[in-house]
Structure formats: C-alpha cells, structure tokens
Coordinates of C-alpha atoms in Angstrom, one line a residue:
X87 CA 5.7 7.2 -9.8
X88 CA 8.0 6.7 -6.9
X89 CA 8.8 10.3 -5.9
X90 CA 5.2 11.1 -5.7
X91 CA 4.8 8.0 -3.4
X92 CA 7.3 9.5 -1.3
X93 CA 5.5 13.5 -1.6
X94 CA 2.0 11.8 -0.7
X95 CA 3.5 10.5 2.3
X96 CA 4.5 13.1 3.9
X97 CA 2.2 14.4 7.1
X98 CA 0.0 11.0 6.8
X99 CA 2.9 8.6 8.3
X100 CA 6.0 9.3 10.9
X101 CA 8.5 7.1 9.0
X102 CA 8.8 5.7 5.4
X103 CA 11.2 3.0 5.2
X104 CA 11.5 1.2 1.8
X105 CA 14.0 -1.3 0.1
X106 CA 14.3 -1.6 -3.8
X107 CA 16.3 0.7 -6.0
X108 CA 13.3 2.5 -7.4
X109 CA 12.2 3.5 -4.0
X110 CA 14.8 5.6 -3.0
X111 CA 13.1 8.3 -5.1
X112 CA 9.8 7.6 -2.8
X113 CA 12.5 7.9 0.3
X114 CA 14.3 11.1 -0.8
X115 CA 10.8 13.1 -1.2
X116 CA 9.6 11.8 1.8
X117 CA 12.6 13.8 3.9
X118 CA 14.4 13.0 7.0
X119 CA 12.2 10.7 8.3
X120 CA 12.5 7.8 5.7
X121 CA 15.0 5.4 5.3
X122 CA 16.7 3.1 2.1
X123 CA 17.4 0.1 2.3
X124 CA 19.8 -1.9 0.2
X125 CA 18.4 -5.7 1.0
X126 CA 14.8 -7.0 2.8
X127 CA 17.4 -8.3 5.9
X128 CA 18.5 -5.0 6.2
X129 CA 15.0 -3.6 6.4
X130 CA 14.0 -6.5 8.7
X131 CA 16.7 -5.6 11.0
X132 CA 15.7 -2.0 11.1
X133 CA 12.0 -2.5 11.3
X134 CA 12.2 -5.3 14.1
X135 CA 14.1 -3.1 16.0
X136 CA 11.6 0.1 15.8
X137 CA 8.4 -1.7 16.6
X138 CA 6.2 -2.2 19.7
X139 CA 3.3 -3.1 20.4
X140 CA 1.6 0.4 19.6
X141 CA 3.6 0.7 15.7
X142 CA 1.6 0.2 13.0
X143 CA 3.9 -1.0 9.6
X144 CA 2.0 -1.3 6.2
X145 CA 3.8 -3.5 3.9
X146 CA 3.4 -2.3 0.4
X147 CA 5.3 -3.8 -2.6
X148 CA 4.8 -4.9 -5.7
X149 CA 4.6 -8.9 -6.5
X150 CA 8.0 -9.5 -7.4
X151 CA 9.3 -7.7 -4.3
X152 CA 8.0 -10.5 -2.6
X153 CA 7.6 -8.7 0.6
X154 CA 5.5 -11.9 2.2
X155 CA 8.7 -12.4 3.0
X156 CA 9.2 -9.4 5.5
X157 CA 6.0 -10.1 7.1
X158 CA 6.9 -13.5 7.8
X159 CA 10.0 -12.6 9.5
X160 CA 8.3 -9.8 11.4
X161 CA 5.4 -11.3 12.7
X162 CA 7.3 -14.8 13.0
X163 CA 5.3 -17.9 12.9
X164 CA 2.0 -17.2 15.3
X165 CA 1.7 -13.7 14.2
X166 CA -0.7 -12.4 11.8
X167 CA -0.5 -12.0 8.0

C-alpha cells in the first residue's frame, strides 16, 4: 500500500513529496525528508521552488490524480512531458 511506498523509498530518493489523502501514509514512513500536501497548487508551489537544473522529480500518481497537470505547470509550455 501507501506506507510501504513511503518504507521503499527511503535511501533510494532525498525527498518524497506527495499530495492526496492516502499518501500521507507513504510520507509519514518515508521520515523527515517528505512532505504532504493538501492540494496539487500547493505541491506546485513547493516543487517549483526546490528545483534546478540538476533535480530530478518523478511524477507518480494514479489516473484520477491527474498529475499531467503538475507536469504541465512545472515544465510550462516548451518543457518536456
């Protein structure tokens, strides 16, 4: 489930940051590095804010999480999908 999303994480990334009620589990066993977010904006916001040009994000989310939609707003409209 979640929680072992968040376990299976840990040592293999530097940050987990996830929106969605279920994934809160997947943040809370992940540990001090990972972050909750209540809405995408919110995430949006954080993740613009962290990157450069040497972070590496996956995007991960179900179909109806619609998460195209942080893509779009993070790579704007000439960057890559």
């Amino acid at each position: 489930g979640h929680r072992e999303v968040g376990e299976y994480a840990v040592g293999k990334v530097s940050a987990l940051y996830a929106t969605g009620p279920l994934m809160a589990h997947a943040v809370k066993a992940f540990g001090s590095q990972g972050r909750h977010f209540a809405t995408q904006a919110e995430l949006i916001a954080a993740l613009g804010a962290e990157q450069d040009s040497t972070t590496t994000i996956l995007i991960k989310g179900s179909r109806s999480a619609a998460m195209e939609h942080v893509v779009a707003a993070l790579c704007g409209s000439g960057g890559e999908t």
